Coordinates of C-alpha atoms in Angstrom, one line a residue:
Chain A
M1248 CA 27.3 74.1 71.5
T1249 CA 29.0 70.8 70.7
G1250 CA 32.1 70.5 68.6
L1251 CA 33.0 68.5 65.6
I1252 CA 35.0 66.2 67.8
V1253 CA 33.5 65.3 71.1
I1254 CA 35.5 63.0 73.3
D1255 CA 33.7 61.8 76.3
R1256 CA 35.5 60.2 79.2
L1257 CA 37.8 57.9 77.2
S1258 CA 39.7 55.4 79.3
K1259 CA 42.1 52.7 78.4
R1260 CA 44.1 50.3 80.4
F1261 CA 47.0 48.1 79.2
G1262 CA 47.3 45.4 81.9
N1263 CA 47.9 47.3 85.1
L1264 CA 48.9 50.5 83.4
V1265 CA 46.2 53.1 83.1
A1266 CA 47.2 54.7 79.8
V1267 CA 44.2 57.0 79.4
D1268 CA 42.1 58.0 82.3
E1269 CA 38.7 59.6 81.6
I1270 CA 39.8 62.2 79.1
S1271 CA 37.1 64.4 77.7
L1272 CA 37.5 67.0 75.0
D1273 CA 35.3 69.1 72.9
V1274 CA 36.7 70.7 69.8
P1275 CA 34.5 73.1 67.8
K1276 CA 35.0 74.1 64.2
G1277 CA 37.8 76.6 63.8
E1278 CA 39.8 75.4 66.7
V1279 CA 43.3 73.9 66.6
L1280 CA 43.8 72.0 69.7
G1281 CA 47.4 71.3 70.8
F1282 CA 47.6 68.0 72.6
L1283 CA 50.6 68.1 74.8
G1284 CA 52.3 65.7 77.2
P1285 CA 55.5 64.0 78.0
N1286 CA 56.3 60.8 76.1
G1287 CA 54.1 58.0 77.4
A1288 CA 51.4 60.3 78.8
G1289 CA 48.8 58.8 76.6
K1290 CA 48.6 61.2 73.7
S1291 CA 48.8 58.6 70.9
T1292 CA 46.6 56.2 72.7
T1293 CA 43.9 58.8 73.1
M1294 CA 44.2 59.7 69.4
K1295 CA 44.1 56.1 68.4
M1296 CA 40.9 55.7 70.3
A1297 CA 39.4 58.9 69.0
C1298 CA 39.8 57.8 65.4
G1299 CA 38.4 54.4 66.1
F1300 CA 41.6 52.3 65.7
L1301 CA 41.7 51.2 69.4
A1302 CA 38.6 50.3 71.3
P1303 CA 38.4 52.3 74.5
D1304 CA 37.6 50.4 77.8
H1305 CA 34.9 52.9 78.2
G1306 CA 33.9 56.3 77.0
S1307 CA 33.0 57.4 73.5
T1308 CA 34.0 59.7 70.6
Q1309 CA 31.8 61.5 68.3
I1310 CA 33.0 62.9 65.0
C1311 CA 30.5 65.4 63.5
G1312 CA 27.9 64.0 65.8
I1313 CA 28.5 60.4 64.7
D1314 CA 29.6 57.8 67.3
I1315 CA 32.8 56.2 65.9
A1316 CA 32.2 52.9 67.7
K1317 CA 28.6 52.6 66.6
N1318 CA 28.9 53.8 63.1
P1319 CA 32.6 53.7 62.2
R1320 CA 32.2 53.9 58.5
A1321 CA 30.2 57.1 58.5
A1322 CA 32.3 58.7 61.2
K1323 CA 35.6 57.9 59.4
R1324 CA 34.4 59.6 56.3
H1325 CA 34.6 62.9 58.2
L1326 CA 37.9 62.2 59.6
G1327 CA 41.5 62.6 58.4
Y1328 CA 44.1 60.9 60.5
L1329 CA 47.9 61.0 60.5
P1330 CA 49.1 58.1 62.6
E1331 CA 52.2 58.4 64.6
G1332 CA 55.3 58.0 62.4
A1333 CA 53.2 58.6 59.2
P1334 CA 53.1 55.0 58.0
A1335 CA 52.6 54.4 54.3
Y1336 CA 53.0 51.5 51.9
G1337 CA 56.7 51.8 51.0
E1338 CA 56.8 50.1 47.7
M1339 CA 54.1 52.4 46.2
T1340 CA 54.9 55.8 44.6
A1341 CA 53.5 58.8 46.5
R1342 CA 50.9 59.3 43.8
A1343 CA 49.8 55.7 43.7
F1344 CA 49.5 55.7 47.5
L1345 CA 47.4 58.8 47.5
S1346 CA 45.3 57.4 44.7
F1347 CA 44.7 54.2 46.7
V1348 CA 43.6 56.2 49.8
A1349 CA 41.3 58.3 47.6
E1350 CA 39.8 55.2 46.1
V1351 CA 39.1 53.6 49.5
R1352 CA 37.6 56.8 50.7
G1353 CA 35.2 56.7 47.8
V1354 CA 36.6 59.8 46.0
G1355 CA 36.0 58.7 42.4
G1356 CA 36.2 59.9 38.8
S1357 CA 37.5 63.4 38.0
A1358 CA 37.2 64.4 41.7
R1359 CA 39.9 61.9 42.6
R1360 CA 42.4 63.5 40.3
T1361 CA 41.5 67.0 41.6
A1362 CA 41.7 65.9 45.2
I1363 CA 45.1 64.2 44.7
D1364 CA 46.6 67.1 42.8
S1365 CA 45.3 69.6 45.4
A1366 CA 46.7 67.5 48.3
I1367 CA 50.1 67.2 46.5
E1368 CA 50.2 70.9 45.9
R1369 CA 49.2 71.8 49.5
T1370 CA 51.8 69.6 51.0
G1371 CA 54.5 70.5 48.5
L1372 CA 55.1 67.0 47.2
Q1373 CA 55.3 67.9 43.5
S1374 CA 58.9 67.0 43.1
V1375 CA 58.6 63.5 44.5
V1376 CA 55.2 62.1 43.5
D1377 CA 56.7 59.5 41.2
Q1378 CA 59.2 58.2 43.7
S1379 CA 58.4 55.2 45.9
V1380 CA 57.6 56.2 49.4
E1381 CA 60.3 54.1 51.0
T1382 CA 63.0 56.1 49.1
L1383 CA 61.7 59.5 50.4
S1384 CA 63.3 61.5 53.2
K1385 CA 61.6 61.6 56.6
G1386 CA 60.2 65.0 55.9
F1387 CA 58.7 64.0 52.6
K1388 CA 57.3 60.8 54.2
R1389 CA 55.6 62.9 56.8
R1390 CA 54.1 65.1 54.2
V1391 CA 52.8 62.1 52.2
G1392 CA 51.0 61.1 55.4
L1393 CA 49.7 64.6 55.8
A1394 CA 48.5 64.7 52.2
Q1395 CA 46.7 61.4 52.8
A1396 CA 44.9 62.9 55.8
I1397 CA 43.7 66.0 54.0
L1398 CA 43.0 64.4 50.7
H1399 CA 39.2 64.1 51.1
D1400 CA 38.9 67.5 52.8
P1401 CA 37.6 66.1 56.1
D1402 CA 35.8 68.2 58.7
V1403 CA 38.0 66.8 61.4
L1404 CA 41.7 66.3 61.4
I1405 CA 43.7 64.3 64.0
L1406 CA 47.4 64.7 63.4
D1407 CA 49.8 62.8 65.6
E1408 CA 53.1 64.7 65.6
P1409 CA 52.7 66.2 62.2
T1410 CA 56.0 68.1 62.3
D1411 CA 58.2 65.5 64.0
G1412 CA 61.4 65.0 62.0
L1413 CA 60.9 68.0 59.7
D1414 CA 63.5 70.8 59.3
P1415 CA 62.6 74.3 60.4
N1416 CA 61.4 75.4 56.9
Q1417 CA 59.3 72.3 56.5
K1418 CA 57.8 72.8 60.0
H1419 CA 56.9 76.3 59.0
E1420 CA 55.2 75.1 55.8
V1421 CA 53.2 72.5 57.7
R1422 CA 52.1 75.0 60.3
K1423 CA 51.1 77.4 57.6
L1424 CA 49.0 74.6 56.0
I1425 CA 47.3 73.8 59.3
K1426 CA 46.6 77.4 60.0
K1427 CA 45.1 77.8 56.5
M1428 CA 42.8 74.9 57.0
A1429 CA 41.9 75.8 60.5
P1430 CA 38.8 78.0 60.0
E1431 CA 36.9 75.3 58.2
K1432 CA 37.8 72.3 60.4
A1433 CA 38.3 71.1 63.9
I1434 CA 41.9 70.0 64.2
V1435 CA 43.8 68.1 67.0
V1436 CA 47.5 68.2 66.8
S1437 CA 49.7 66.2 69.2
T1438 CA 53.2 67.5 69.8
H1439 CA 55.9 67.8 72.3
I1440 CA 57.3 70.8 70.6
L1441 CA 55.8 73.7 72.6
E1442 CA 56.6 76.5 70.3
E1443 CA 54.2 74.8 68.0
V1444 CA 51.3 75.6 70.3
D1445 CA 52.2 79.2 70.2
A1446 CA 52.5 79.0 66.4
V1447 CA 49.3 77.2 65.4
C1448 CA 47.1 76.2 68.3
T1449 CA 44.1 78.2 69.6
R1450 CA 44.0 76.1 72.7
A1451 CA 46.3 73.7 74.5
V1452 CA 45.5 70.7 76.6
I1453 CA 48.3 69.1 78.6
I1454 CA 48.0 65.6 79.7
D1455 CA 50.1 63.6 82.1
K1456 CA 49.8 60.0 83.2
G1457 CA 46.6 59.7 81.2
R1458 CA 44.8 62.7 82.7
I1459 CA 44.2 66.2 81.6
V1460 CA 46.2 68.5 83.9
A1461 CA 45.8 71.8 82.1
D1462 CA 43.4 73.2 79.5
G1463 CA 43.4 76.7 78.1
T1464 CA 44.9 79.1 75.6
S1465 CA 48.6 79.4 75.6
R1466 CA 48.2 82.7 77.5
E1467 CA 45.9 81.3 80.1
L1468 CA 48.3 78.5 80.7
K1469 CA 51.2 80.9 81.2
L1470 CA 49.1 82.8 83.7
K1471 CA 49.4 79.8 86.0
L1472 CA 53.1 80.3 86.3
P1473 CA 53.9 81.9 89.7
Y1474 CA 56.3 84.3 88.1
H1475 CA 54.1 85.3 85.2
N1476 CA 54.3 89.0 85.0
A1477 CA 57.0 89.0 87.7
V1478 CA 59.5 91.9 87.3
S1479 CA 63.1 91.0 87.4
L1480 CA 65.8 93.6 88.0
R1481 CA 69.5 93.8 88.4
I1482 CA 70.8 96.6 90.6
A1483 CA 74.0 97.7 92.3
T1484 CA 74.4 95.8 95.5
D1485 CA 74.7 99.1 97.4
D1486 CA 71.0 99.7 96.8
F1487 CA 70.1 96.1 97.7
E1488 CA 68.4 96.5 101.1
K1489 CA 66.7 99.7 100.2
T1490 CA 65.2 98.3 97.0
K1491 CA 64.2 95.0 98.6
A1492 CA 62.3 96.8 101.4
A1493 CA 60.6 99.2 98.9
L1494 CA 59.4 96.3 96.7
E1495 CA 58.2 94.3 99.6
A1496 CA 56.1 97.2 100.8
L1497 CA 54.6 97.6 97.3
K1498 CA 50.9 96.7 97.0
G1499 CA 50.4 93.8 94.6
V1500 CA 53.7 92.2 95.3
V1501 CA 53.4 89.0 97.2
K1502 CA 57.0 88.0 97.5
V1503 CA 60.4 89.3 96.6
E1504 CA 63.1 86.8 95.6
A1505 CA 66.6 88.2 96.1
R1506 CA 70.1 87.0 95.2
R1507 CA 72.8 89.2 96.6
G1508 CA 76.0 89.4 94.7
K1509 CA 79.3 91.2 95.2
K1510 CA 78.8 94.1 92.9
T1511 CA 75.4 93.6 91.5
S1512 CA 72.3 91.8 92.9
H1513 CA 69.2 90.3 91.4
L1514 CA 65.7 90.8 92.6
R1515 CA 62.4 89.4 91.4
A1516 CA 59.1 90.8 92.5
M1517 CA 56.3 88.2 92.3
P1518 CA 52.9 89.7 91.5
N1519 CA 49.7 88.8 93.2
G1520 CA 47.6 86.5 90.9
G1521 CA 49.7 87.3 87.8
R1522 CA 48.6 90.9 87.6
S1523 CA 50.8 93.4 85.8
I1524 CA 53.0 95.2 88.3
A1525 CA 55.5 96.8 85.9
T1526 CA 54.2 100.3 86.2
A1527 CA 54.0 100.1 90.0
V1528 CA 57.6 98.7 90.3
A1529 CA 58.9 101.4 87.9
Q1530 CA 57.3 104.1 90.0
C1531 CA 58.6 102.6 93.2
L1532 CA 62.1 102.5 91.9
T1533 CA 61.9 106.1 90.9
N1534 CA 60.6 107.1 94.3
A1535 CA 63.4 105.2 96.0
A1536 CA 65.9 106.7 93.5
V1537 CA 67.3 103.3 92.4
H1538 CA 68.6 103.0 88.9
P1539 CA 68.4 99.4 87.8
D1540 CA 71.0 98.1 85.3
E1541 CA 68.4 95.8 83.9
L1542 CA 64.7 95.5 84.2
F1543 CA 62.3 93.2 82.5
V1544 CA 58.8 91.6 82.9
E1545 CA 58.8 87.8 82.9
H1546 CA 56.1 85.9 81.0
G1547 CA 57.4 82.5 81.2
S1548 CA 57.2 80.1 78.3
L1549 CA 54.9 77.1 77.8
D1550 CA 58.0 75.0 78.4
D1551 CA 57.9 76.2 82.0
V1552 CA 54.2 75.6 82.3
F1553 CA 54.7 72.1 80.9
H1554 CA 57.6 71.4 83.1
Q1555 CA 55.9 72.7 86.2
I1556 CA 52.7 70.8 85.6
T1557 CA 54.0 67.5 84.4
T1558 CA 56.6 67.1 87.1
S1559 CA 54.2 68.2 89.8
E1560 CA 55.3 65.6 92.4
T1561 CA 58.7 67.1 92.5
G1562 CA 57.6 70.3 90.9
K1563 CA 57.8 72.6 93.9
T1564 CA 61.5 73.0 93.7
T1565 CA 61.9 72.8 89.9
T1566 CA 60.0 75.9 88.8
G1567 CA 62.8 78.3 89.4
E1568 CA 64.3 78.2 85.9
T1569 CA 63.0 81.2 84.0
T1570 CA 63.3 82.6 80.6
N1571 CA 62.6 86.2 79.9
G1572 CA 59.6 86.9 77.7
Chain B
M984 CA 32.5 46.5 47.6
A985 CA 34.5 49.4 46.1
N986 CA 36.7 49.2 49.1
I987 CA 37.4 45.5 48.7
W988 CA 38.3 46.1 45.1
A989 CA 40.6 49.0 45.9
I990 CA 42.5 47.1 48.7
A991 CA 42.7 43.9 46.7
K992 CA 44.1 45.7 43.7
R993 CA 46.7 47.5 45.8
E994 CA 47.7 44.3 47.5
L995 CA 48.1 42.4 44.3
Q996 CA 50.1 45.2 42.8
S997 CA 52.4 45.2 45.9
Y998 CA 53.3 41.6 45.1
F999 CA 54.5 42.7 41.8
G1000 CA 56.2 45.8 43.2
T1001 CA 58.9 43.6 44.7
P1002 CA 60.9 40.8 43.2
I1003 CA 59.0 38.3 45.4
A1004 CA 56.3 37.8 42.8
Y1005 CA 58.7 36.9 40.0
V1006 CA 60.8 34.7 42.2
F1007 CA 57.7 32.9 43.4
L1008 CA 56.2 32.4 40.0
A1009 CA 59.4 31.1 38.6
I1010 CA 60.0 28.7 41.4
F1011 CA 56.3 27.5 41.4
V1012 CA 56.3 26.7 37.7
A1013 CA 59.7 25.1 37.9
L1014 CA 58.8 23.0 40.9
T1015 CA 55.5 21.8 39.5
G1016 CA 57.4 20.6 36.5
V1017 CA 60.2 18.9 38.5
F1018 CA 57.6 17.1 40.7
A1019 CA 55.6 16.0 37.7
F1020 CA 58.5 14.9 35.5
F1021 CA 61.0 13.4 37.9
I1022 CA 59.2 12.4 41.0
G1023 CA 55.8 11.7 39.4
A1024 CA 57.4 9.9 36.5
F1025 CA 55.2 11.7 34.0
F1026 CA 56.7 10.1 30.9
D1027 CA 57.2 6.6 32.3
R1028 CA 53.5 6.2 33.2
G1029 CA 52.6 6.3 29.5
E1030 CA 49.3 7.9 30.3
A1031 CA 47.9 11.1 28.9
D1032 CA 46.8 12.8 32.0
L1033 CA 48.2 15.3 34.6
K1034 CA 47.7 13.2 37.6
P1035 CA 51.4 13.2 38.5
F1036 CA 51.3 17.0 38.2
F1037 CA 48.4 17.6 40.5
E1038 CA 49.3 14.9 43.0
Y1039 CA 52.2 17.0 44.3
H1040 CA 50.3 20.3 44.6
P1041 CA 49.5 19.9 48.3
W1042 CA 53.2 19.5 49.1
L1043 CA 54.1 22.5 47.0
Y1044 CA 51.5 24.6 48.6
L1045 CA 52.7 23.6 52.0
L1046 CA 55.9 25.5 51.3
L1047 CA 54.9 28.2 48.9
V1048 CA 51.5 29.4 50.0
P1049 CA 52.7 30.5 53.5
A1050 CA 55.4 32.5 51.6
I1051 CA 52.5 34.4 49.9
S1052 CA 50.4 34.7 53.0
M1053 CA 53.0 35.6 55.6
R1054 CA 53.2 39.3 54.6
L1055 CA 49.5 39.9 54.3
W1056 CA 49.0 41.1 57.8
A1057 CA 52.4 40.8 59.5
E1058 CA 53.8 43.4 57.2
E1059 CA 50.9 45.8 58.0
R1060 CA 51.6 45.4 61.6
S1061 CA 55.4 45.8 61.5
S1062 CA 55.2 48.9 59.3
G1063 CA 52.3 50.4 61.2
T1064 CA 50.2 50.8 58.0
I1065 CA 47.5 48.7 59.7
E1066 CA 46.7 51.9 61.7
L1067 CA 46.2 53.7 58.4
L1068 CA 44.2 51.0 56.8
M1069 CA 41.9 50.5 59.8
T1070 CA 41.2 54.2 60.1
L1071 CA 40.0 54.4 56.5
P1072 CA 36.3 53.8 56.0
V1073 CA 36.9 50.0 55.8
S1074 CA 35.7 47.3 58.0
A1075 CA 38.0 44.5 59.3
F1076 CA 35.9 42.0 57.3
E1077 CA 36.3 43.9 54.0
A1078 CA 40.1 44.2 54.6
V1079 CA 40.3 40.5 55.3
I1080 CA 38.4 39.5 52.2
A1081 CA 40.3 42.0 50.0
K1082 CA 43.7 40.7 51.2
F1083 CA 42.6 37.1 50.8
L1084 CA 41.3 37.7 47.3
A1085 CA 44.5 39.4 46.3
G1086 CA 46.6 36.5 47.5
W1087 CA 44.2 34.0 45.8
A1088 CA 44.4 35.9 42.6
F1089 CA 48.1 35.7 42.8
L1090 CA 48.1 32.0 43.3
G1091 CA 45.6 31.8 40.4
I1092 CA 48.2 33.5 38.2
A1093 CA 50.8 31.0 39.3
L1094 CA 48.5 28.1 38.4
I1095 CA 47.7 29.6 35.0
L1096 CA 51.4 29.9 34.3
T1097 CA 51.7 26.1 34.5
F1098 CA 49.7 25.9 31.2
P1099 CA 52.7 24.5 29.3
M1100 CA 52.1 21.2 31.2
W1101 CA 48.6 21.2 29.8
I1102 CA 49.9 21.9 26.3
T1103 CA 52.6 19.2 26.7
V1104 CA 50.1 16.5 27.6
N1105 CA 47.8 17.5 24.7
V1106 CA 50.7 17.4 22.3
L1107 CA 51.8 13.9 23.5
G1108 CA 48.4 12.3 23.6
T1109 CA 44.7 12.9 23.9
P1110 CA 43.9 13.5 27.6
D1111 CA 40.4 14.2 29.0
N1112 CA 40.6 18.0 29.2
G1113 CA 37.5 18.1 31.3
I1114 CA 39.3 16.2 34.0
I1115 CA 42.3 18.5 33.8
A1116 CA 40.1 21.6 34.0
A1117 CA 38.3 20.1 37.1
S1118 CA 41.6 19.3 38.7
Y1119 CA 42.8 22.9 38.2
V1120 CA 39.6 24.2 39.9
G1121 CA 40.2 21.7 42.7
S1122 CA 43.8 22.7 43.1
F1123 CA 42.8 26.4 43.1
L1124 CA 40.3 25.8 45.8
M1125 CA 42.8 23.9 47.9
A1126 CA 45.3 26.8 47.4
G1127 CA 42.6 29.1 48.8
A1128 CA 42.3 26.9 51.9
F1129 CA 46.0 27.0 52.5
L1130 CA 46.0 30.8 51.9
A1131 CA 43.1 31.4 54.4
I1132 CA 45.0 29.5 57.1
G1133 CA 48.2 31.5 56.3
A1134 CA 46.4 34.9 56.2
C1135 CA 44.8 34.2 59.5
I1136 CA 48.1 33.2 61.2
S1137 CA 49.8 36.2 59.7
S1138 CA 47.3 38.4 61.5
F1139 CA 48.5 37.2 64.9
T1140 CA 52.1 38.5 64.5
K1141 CA 54.2 41.3 63.2
N1142 CA 57.0 38.9 62.4
Q1143 CA 56.8 37.4 58.9
V1144 CA 59.1 34.5 59.7
I1145 CA 56.9 33.4 62.5
A1146 CA 53.9 33.8 60.3
F1147 CA 55.6 31.6 57.6
V1148 CA 56.7 28.8 60.0
V1149 CA 53.5 28.6 62.0
A1150 CA 51.4 28.6 58.8
S1151 CA 53.5 25.8 57.3
V1152 CA 53.1 23.7 60.4
V1153 CA 49.3 24.3 60.7
C1154 CA 48.9 23.5 56.9
F1155 CA 51.1 20.4 57.4
V1156 CA 48.7 19.2 60.1
F1157 CA 45.8 19.7 57.8
V1158 CA 47.5 17.9 55.0
M1159 CA 48.5 15.0 57.2
N1160 CA 45.2 14.8 59.0
G1161 CA 44.1 11.6 57.4
T1162 CA 47.3 9.7 58.3
E1163 CA 48.0 7.7 61.3
M1164 CA 50.7 10.2 62.3
V1165 CA 48.2 12.8 63.3
L1166 CA 45.3 10.6 64.2
G1167 CA 47.5 8.5 66.5
V1168 CA 47.9 11.6 68.7
F1169 CA 44.1 11.7 69.2
R1170 CA 43.2 8.1 69.2
G1171 CA 42.8 6.4 72.6
W1172 CA 41.8 9.5 74.6
M1173 CA 39.4 11.1 72.2
P1174 CA 36.0 9.5 71.3
E1175 CA 36.1 7.7 68.0
F1176 CA 33.7 10.2 66.3
V1177 CA 36.1 13.0 67.0
V1178 CA 38.9 11.1 65.5
S1179 CA 37.0 10.4 62.4
A1180 CA 35.9 14.0 62.3
I1181 CA 39.5 15.1 62.4
S1182 CA 40.5 12.7 59.7
S1183 CA 37.7 14.0 57.5
L1184 CA 39.3 17.4 57.7
S1185 CA 42.3 16.1 55.7
F1186 CA 43.3 18.1 52.7
L1187 CA 44.9 15.1 51.2
T1188 CA 41.8 12.9 51.3
H1189 CA 39.7 15.7 49.7
F1190 CA 42.3 16.3 47.1
E1191 CA 42.7 12.7 46.0
D1192 CA 39.3 12.8 44.2
V1193 CA 40.1 16.2 42.8
S1194 CA 43.5 15.1 41.3
R1195 CA 41.6 12.2 39.6
G1196 CA 39.3 14.8 38.1
V1197 CA 36.3 14.0 40.2
I1198 CA 34.8 17.2 41.6
D1199 CA 32.5 16.2 44.3
I1200 CA 30.2 18.8 45.8
R1201 CA 31.3 17.7 49.2
D1202 CA 35.0 18.5 48.4
I1203 CA 34.0 22.0 47.2
V1204 CA 31.9 22.5 50.3
F1205 CA 34.8 21.3 52.4
Y1206 CA 37.4 23.7 51.0
V1207 CA 34.9 26.6 51.0
S1208 CA 34.0 26.0 54.6
I1209 CA 37.7 25.8 55.5
I1210 CA 38.3 29.2 53.8
C1211 CA 35.2 30.7 55.5
F1212 CA 36.2 29.5 58.9
W1213 CA 39.8 30.8 58.8
L1214 CA 38.7 34.1 57.3
F1215 CA 36.2 34.5 60.1
V1216 CA 38.9 33.9 62.7
N1217 CA 41.1 36.3 60.7
T1218 CA 38.4 39.0 60.9
V1219 CA 38.0 38.5 64.7
V1220 CA 41.8 38.7 65.3
V1221 CA 42.1 41.9 63.2
G1222 CA 39.2 43.5 64.9
M1223 CA 40.4 42.6 68.4
K1224 CA 44.1 43.0 68.1
K1225 CA 44.6 46.1 66.1
A1226 CA 47.6 47.6 67.8
D1227 CA 51.0 46.2 68.6

């Protein structure tokens, strides 16, 4: 099955810099793809090429089966795009701006009014529609950009950092909106806020230096962390040797990290292949008659995955920071 | 077509959305009057025509048209709205035409607002109104040529000041084409037919007939070709250099 957006080996060079290197993506209907990467990884460049603004050096993009380079007008009709920074004509009122976009998109007559009103309502712009865009706050400007992108109810949405600069409530609203639209559309959202992926995305793609370095659901990505499902415990130092030996002997544990303290010590049992070892560890502790002060299963966060993957050259030593899940 | 209309309308409205439009219109009307009455000695000539009024249009346009054209593309680039515009179902050609038409319509409004001159000369004497109408058409065409140059240059940069200055200089070269000042640069190392080709590109020469009220088809073809050429380059530049 092919998706509503099919990106095939897009590449772009700026001088000597390879900004995007053979990126391929396939986003079916109903999927919200989180497009992640550090600043300068090529997220925006990829999106600009995908929506036909930049010409790729090679590779192609199809929107609803229509090649955007060969038939840009037809492809763009199916596409809603929020450019980075949500640019808009500052001297226009929000309503006039939306009306302009609707007119260019060929939404005419009574449908235009309905489309504009619906976009205004969905993005919560009612209170500011008659103000000129340049006088609006960053959050409202972003929402005007979003309203412009969803105005014609496109099958494909490409949103470059839709929640950047919004306060937590506004972020929540925008995510709710994206989630609500998701079943009917294929949506690509770029972000560097990783919580967003857990909040709205059904799949995440991490790119670094113009290449895809990871692709999967949030859960799948977390599985890649060496300490995913690791069990951490804090015990009295008196039990240290005994516990360490017991854990090391345990089947399914590949390694035990230990930090010996004066009164209490920390141990972390690393599972083999990310399998759950919580029950086994608990059993083992009971058998050894050790009573931990603290015991938890680590899941890791996407931040850790991101950090580990995108700093891969120096990454081996930087994966130690953990957060408990 | 609907796209062109929508963009042109927005563009024209955006002139009036800022004080630029009113400042420009006031200055344009005032300066045309100043040139005609004081420098062109409108009254002293004792003739019922608008020759002294039209004669100075190339010089006025030199300064004022780049002020209208500078923002057409440079502003889109600096504010990033070009990304929005070019990802709407609009071709570069349509956008170029729409923006040009909006600027041209604005210059048309400016020209129309000089109607008191026409009334004045009709009150004072009995001019040949056909000549005056023809001169207006010629002046409007020339304004279009200046505008096409300015719009094209505006598409190269995101800096409106650069767009203004460069457009003024290029327009100046086109105005002065027929004079020894420009031709002297080419004469001697270029074959004679090139030099005469360059001199035939002069706005001034082609406007001389027009300001006398003679509309020659060659002058119309000249200005229309100039407009087409610069709009073509404009389309190519917008198509190739979308980002940055």
